[in-house]
């Protein structure tokens, strides 16, 4: 709790950090609402009857395209004023939410809803990557871990609140077009508020550092974008702390993808077969599982700032992965709805511990002028690993709508093995932080404290 309180104190004392936190909270509240509303329609509406293959297609449409263009978007985060990016993204999301609302009201096809959600979720991930990359611009380096933990905690709780509001509407009125349209329309408030708050930052305050005129000229076209992506990849390859952090994030997201499909099918089956359970099932049960996961995120945000300085990033990440493997092999493997919800909580703790450690590594060990690209690569790993796992499980299940038997047990067991292998690799990885590779943007050291206010930062290469 001390770490979270320390982070909140940092945010409270710094006006720009406070404003960036409000942008994040507004964004994530709206994201939680719209994703729960659209997801409820696609996954739990009886008229749409999504089987595992349809579920996989839905997640692929929602996440995979952004994973493919994420590194390109990361180049933009290091070339354009991040303030302008946040404003434009908020306005674009508002327009898309209005479109999604109309589609739900006219009972449009699942494909039309998913295509709209595709762009909407992609922009949301872009915005979160931009805010993470901008955080070191408004918070001192020694306060990044507690501040990041506080913001992630508040963001997760806010997103869960938005999802809970939407899920409650769908549980009471039914996961059909009109109730989902109401929840979707209300979610537009988050995007509008986020854009208005972002406008209050001075131009250039959120970075990236340096004079970017020449870089923007050189980054035009496919060749320039390719060079930017290659810079991000070289940075990851040359920084062991970042490399192992992304490995941990990827491993958790693979297993999370497996568990998501299994949980959806188990809870949906329990609702139709009147399976004896203590906790709710169906879409209400799925909402409870989401809430349990969010509670786990909160607990991780409390404990990570305390444990990370004592254990070190490597041991903490490895320990979290081992904990996840134990839960996967004891609770999740039972395929019991009640135990799946309990497992969701513990996996939320473990997974968010890994993610917070990864964020801290990217924020402290990567230069500001490459940070956007590396955060975008992390988002690519975050999404692509999840979608690949969902697709693999869906193919293994085939065109069925139940989750029971040897296939499901094998899938959950593979997840436990992935956690253990990742834990071993992370535990044996180097802990040194070598200098980033030399390239067109690597001639400046990382920013160690919030920069002074001004219309633009000078190019560090020109400072005596």
JSON list of C-alpha atoms in Angstrom, two decimals, residues 143-247:
[
{"chain": "A", "resi": 143, "resn": "UNK", "atom": "CA", "xyz": [9.23, 7.58, -8.78]},
{"chain": "A", "resi": 144, "resn": "UNK", "atom": "CA", "xyz": [8.27, 5.69, -11.95]},
{"chain": "A", "resi": 145, "resn": "UNK", "atom": "CA", "xyz": [7.58, 2.26, -10.40]},
{"chain": "A", "resi": 146, "resn": "UNK", "atom": "CA", "xyz": [5.19, 3.42, -7.63]},
{"chain": "A", "resi": 147, "resn": "UNK", "atom": "CA", "xyz": [3.56, 5.98, -9.94]},
{"chain": "A", "resi": 148, "resn": "UNK", "atom": "CA", "xyz": [3.09, 3.44, -12.71]},
{"chain": "A", "resi": 149, "resn": "UNK", "atom": "CA", "xyz": [1.66, 0.96, -10.20]},
{"chain": "A", "resi": 150, "resn": "UNK", "atom": "CA", "xyz": [-0.77, 3.58, -8.90]},
{"chain": "A", "resi": 151, "resn": "UNK", "atom": "CA", "xyz": [-1.93, 4.55, -12.39]},
{"chain": "A", "resi": 152, "resn": "UNK", "atom": "CA", "xyz": [-2.26, 0.95, -13.55]},
{"chain": "A", "resi": 153, "resn": "UNK", "atom": "CA", "xyz": [-4.25, 0.16, -10.42]},
{"chain": "A", "resi": 154, "resn": "UNK", "atom": "CA", "xyz": [-6.59, 3.10, -10.86]},
{"chain": "A", "resi": 155, "resn": "UNK", "atom": "CA", "xyz": [-6.85, 2.36, -14.56]},
{"chain": "A", "resi": 156, "resn": "UNK", "atom": "CA", "xyz": [-7.68, -1.29, -13.99]},
{"chain": "A", "resi": 157, "resn": "UNK", "atom": "CA", "xyz": [-10.29, -0.44, -11.36]},
{"chain": "A", "resi": 158, "resn": "UNK", "atom": "CA", "xyz": [-11.77, 2.20, -13.64]},
{"chain": "A", "resi": 159, "resn": "UNK", "atom": "CA", "xyz": [-11.86, -0.17, -16.63]},
{"chain": "A", "resi": 160, "resn": "UNK", "atom": "CA", "xyz": [-13.39, -2.88, -14.47]},
{"chain": "A", "resi": 161, "resn": "UNK", "atom": "CA", "xyz": [-16.00, -0.39, -13.25]},
{"chain": "A", "resi": 162, "resn": "UNK", "atom": "CA", "xyz": [-16.89, 0.48, -16.82]},
{"chain": "A", "resi": 163, "resn": "UNK", "atom": "CA", "xyz": [-17.06, -3.20, -17.74]},
{"chain": "A", "resi": 164, "resn": "UNK", "atom": "CA", "xyz": [-19.18, -3.92, -14.66]},
{"chain": "A", "resi": 165, "resn": "UNK", "atom": "CA", "xyz": [-21.64, -1.18, -15.63]},
{"chain": "A", "resi": 166, "resn": "UNK", "atom": "CA", "xyz": [-21.97, -2.58, -19.15]},
{"chain": "A", "resi": 167, "resn": "UNK", "atom": "CA", "xyz": [-22.16, -6.19, -17.93]},
{"chain": "A", "resi": 168, "resn": "UNK", "atom": "CA", "xyz": [-24.85, -5.29, -15.41]},
{"chain": "A", "resi": 169, "resn": "UNK", "atom": "CA", "xyz": [-26.94, -3.70, -18.15]},
{"chain": "A", "resi": 170, "resn": "UNK", "atom": "CA", "xyz": [-26.55, -6.80, -20.33]},
{"chain": "A", "resi": 171, "resn": "UNK", "atom": "CA", "xyz": [-27.22, -9.21, -17.47]},
{"chain": "A", "resi": 172, "resn": "UNK", "atom": "CA", "xyz": [-30.45, -7.40, -16.56]},
{"chain": "A", "resi": 173, "resn": "UNK", "atom": "CA", "xyz": [-31.74, -6.58, -20.04]},
{"chain": "A", "resi": 174, "resn": "UNK", "atom": "CA", "xyz": [-30.10, -9.39, -22.01]},
{"chain": "A", "resi": 175, "resn": "UNK", "atom": "CA", "xyz": [-26.97, -9.46, -24.21]},
{"chain": "A", "resi": 176, "resn": "UNK", "atom": "CA", "xyz": [-28.81, -8.09, -27.24]},
{"chain": "A", "resi": 177, "resn": "UNK", "atom": "CA", "xyz": [-28.38, -5.10, -29.52]},
{"chain": "A", "resi": 178, "resn": "UNK", "atom": "CA", "xyz": [-30.39, -2.38, -27.77]},
{"chain": "A", "resi": 179, "resn": "UNK", "atom": "CA", "xyz": [-28.96, -2.78, -24.23]},
{"chain": "A", "resi": 180, "resn": "UNK", "atom": "CA", "xyz": [-25.47, -3.07, -25.69]},
{"chain": "A", "resi": 181, "resn": "UNK", "atom": "CA", "xyz": [-26.09, 0.06, -27.76]},
{"chain": "A", "resi": 182, "resn": "UNK", "atom": "CA", "xyz": [-27.00, 2.02, -24.62]},
{"chain": "A", "resi": 183, "resn": "UNK", "atom": "CA", "xyz": [-23.82, 0.91, -22.85]},
{"chain": "A", "resi": 184, "resn": "UNK", "atom": "CA", "xyz": [-21.74, 1.64, -25.94]},
{"chain": "A", "resi": 185, "resn": "UNK", "atom": "CA", "xyz": [-23.18, 5.13, -26.36]},
{"chain": "A", "resi": 186, "resn": "UNK", "atom": "CA", "xyz": [-22.42, 6.07, -22.74]},
{"chain": "A", "resi": 187, "resn": "UNK", "atom": "CA", "xyz": [-18.82, 4.90, -23.18]},
{"chain": "A", "resi": 188, "resn": "UNK", "atom": "CA", "xyz": [-18.21, 7.74, -25.65]},
{"chain": "A", "resi": 189, "resn": "UNK", "atom": "CA", "xyz": [-18.01, 10.11, -22.67]},
{"chain": "A", "resi": 190, "resn": "UNK", "atom": "CA", "xyz": [-14.66, 8.61, -21.73]},
{"chain": "A", "resi": 191, "resn": "UNK", "atom": "CA", "xyz": [-13.13, 9.34, -25.14]},
{"chain": "A", "resi": 192, "resn": "UNK", "atom": "CA", "xyz": [-14.50, 12.91, -25.21]},
{"chain": "A", "resi": 193, "resn": "UNK", "atom": "CA", "xyz": [-13.23, 13.74, -21.71]},
{"chain": "A", "resi": 194, "resn": "UNK", "atom": "CA", "xyz": [-9.80, 12.24, -22.49]},
{"chain": "A", "resi": 195, "resn": "UNK", "atom": "CA", "xyz": [-9.44, 14.38, -25.63]},
{"chain": "A", "resi": 196, "resn": "UNK", "atom": "CA", "xyz": [-10.45, 17.56, -23.78]},
{"chain": "A", "resi": 197, "resn": "UNK", "atom": "CA", "xyz": [-7.96, 16.88, -20.99]},
{"chain": "A", "resi": 198, "resn": "UNK", "atom": "CA", "xyz": [-5.14, 16.14, -23.44]},
{"chain": "A", "resi": 199, "resn": "UNK", "atom": "CA", "xyz": [-5.68, 19.54, -25.08]},
{"chain": "A", "resi": 200, "resn": "UNK", "atom": "CA", "xyz": [-4.56, 21.22, -21.85]},
{"chain": "A", "resi": 201, "resn": "UNK", "atom": "CA", "xyz": [-0.97, 19.97, -22.16]},
{"chain": "A", "resi": 202, "resn": "UNK", "atom": "CA", "xyz": [1.51, 22.43, -23.71]},
{"chain": "A", "resi": 203, "resn": "UNK", "atom": "CA", "xyz": [2.74, 21.39, -27.14]},
{"chain": "A", "resi": 204, "resn": "UNK", "atom": "CA", "xyz": [5.76, 19.10, -26.84]},
{"chain": "A", "resi": 205, "resn": "UNK", "atom": "CA", "xyz": [5.30, 18.46, -23.11]},
{"chain": "A", "resi": 206, "resn": "UNK", "atom": "CA", "xyz": [4.67, 14.73, -23.55]},
{"chain": "A", "resi": 207, "resn": "UNK", "atom": "CA", "xyz": [7.61, 14.27, -25.90]},
{"chain": "A", "resi": 208, "resn": "UNK", "atom": "CA", "xyz": [9.33, 12.75, -27.70]},
{"chain": "A", "resi": 209, "resn": "UNK", "atom": "CA", "xyz": [12.58, 14.59, -26.95]},
{"chain": "A", "resi": 210, "resn": "UNK", "atom": "CA", "xyz": [14.61, 16.58, -29.42]},
{"chain": "A", "resi": 211, "resn": "UNK", "atom": "CA", "xyz": [14.01, 18.36, -32.70]},
{"chain": "A", "resi": 212, "resn": "UNK", "atom": "CA", "xyz": [12.02, 15.86, -34.78]},
{"chain": "A", "resi": 213, "resn": "UNK", "atom": "CA", "xyz": [11.77, 17.85, -38.04]},
{"chain": "A", "resi": 214, "resn": "UNK", "atom": "CA", "xyz": [14.58, 15.97, -39.74]},
{"chain": "A", "resi": 215, "resn": "UNK", "atom": "CA", "xyz": [13.42, 12.65, -38.30]},
{"chain": "A", "resi": 216, "resn": "UNK", "atom": "CA", "xyz": [9.91, 13.15, -39.66]},
{"chain": "A", "resi": 217, "resn": "UNK", "atom": "CA", "xyz": [11.38, 13.89, -43.09]},
{"chain": "A", "resi": 218, "resn": "UNK", "atom": "CA", "xyz": [13.58, 10.81, -42.98]},
{"chain": "A", "resi": 219, "resn": "UNK", "atom": "CA", "xyz": [10.82, 8.56, -41.66]},
{"chain": "A", "resi": 220, "resn": "UNK", "atom": "CA", "xyz": [8.49, 9.08, -44.60]},
{"chain": "A", "resi": 221, "resn": "UNK", "atom": "CA", "xyz": [7.54, 6.03, -46.62]},
{"chain": "A", "resi": 222, "resn": "UNK", "atom": "CA", "xyz": [8.05, 2.35, -46.09]},
{"chain": "A", "resi": 223, "resn": "UNK", "atom": "CA", "xyz": [11.83, 2.60, -45.72]},
{"chain": "A", "resi": 224, "resn": "UNK", "atom": "CA", "xyz": [11.61, 5.17, -42.94]},
{"chain": "A", "resi": 225, "resn": "UNK", "atom": "CA", "xyz": [8.97, 3.20, -41.06]},
{"chain": "A", "resi": 226, "resn": "UNK", "atom": "CA", "xyz": [11.03, 0.03, -41.47]},
{"chain": "A", "resi": 227, "resn": "UNK", "atom": "CA", "xyz": [14.05, 1.75, -39.98]},
{"chain": "A", "resi": 228, "resn": "UNK", "atom": "CA", "xyz": [11.99, 2.92, -37.03]},
{"chain": "A", "resi": 229, "resn": "UNK", "atom": "CA", "xyz": [10.67, -0.57, -36.38]},
{"chain": "A", "resi": 230, "resn": "UNK", "atom": "CA", "xyz": [14.18, -2.01, -36.70]},
{"chain": "A", "resi": 231, "resn": "UNK", "atom": "CA", "xyz": [15.40, 0.50, -34.11]},
{"chain": "A", "resi": 232, "resn": "UNK", "atom": "CA", "xyz": [12.79, -0.74, -31.63]},
{"chain": "A", "resi": 233, "resn": "UNK", "atom": "CA", "xyz": [13.72, -4.37, -32.28]},
{"chain": "A", "resi": 234, "resn": "UNK", "atom": "CA", "xyz": [17.44, -3.66, -31.84]},
{"chain": "A", "resi": 235, "resn": "UNK", "atom": "CA", "xyz": [16.74, -1.86, -28.58]},
{"chain": "A", "resi": 236, "resn": "UNK", "atom": "CA", "xyz": [14.88, -4.89, -27.22]},
{"chain": "A", "resi": 237, "resn": "UNK", "atom": "CA", "xyz": [17.57, -7.30, -28.44]},
{"chain": "A", "resi": 238, "resn": "UNK", "atom": "CA", "xyz": [20.38, -5.27, -26.85]},
{"chain": "A", "resi": 239, "resn": "UNK", "atom": "CA", "xyz": [18.70, -4.75, -23.46]},
{"chain": "A", "resi": 240, "resn": "UNK", "atom": "CA", "xyz": [18.45, -7.97, -21.39]},
{"chain": "A", "resi": 241, "resn": "UNK", "atom": "CA", "xyz": [16.04, -6.49, -18.85]},
{"chain": "A", "resi": 242, "resn": "UNK", "atom": "CA", "xyz": [13.60, -5.50, -21.59]},
{"chain": "A", "resi": 243, "resn": "UNK", "atom": "CA", "xyz": [14.07, -8.80, -23.43]},
{"chain": "A", "resi": 244, "resn": "UNK", "atom": "CA", "xyz": [13.16, -10.92, -20.41]},
{"chain": "A", "resi": 245, "resn": "UNK", "atom": "CA", "xyz": [10.31, -8.55, -19.53]},
{"chain": "A", "resi": 246, "resn": "UNK", "atom": "CA", "xyz": [8.69, -9.07, -22.94]},
{"chain": "A", "resi": 247, "resn": "UNK", "atom": "CA", "xyz": [9.18, -12.82, -22.64]}
]
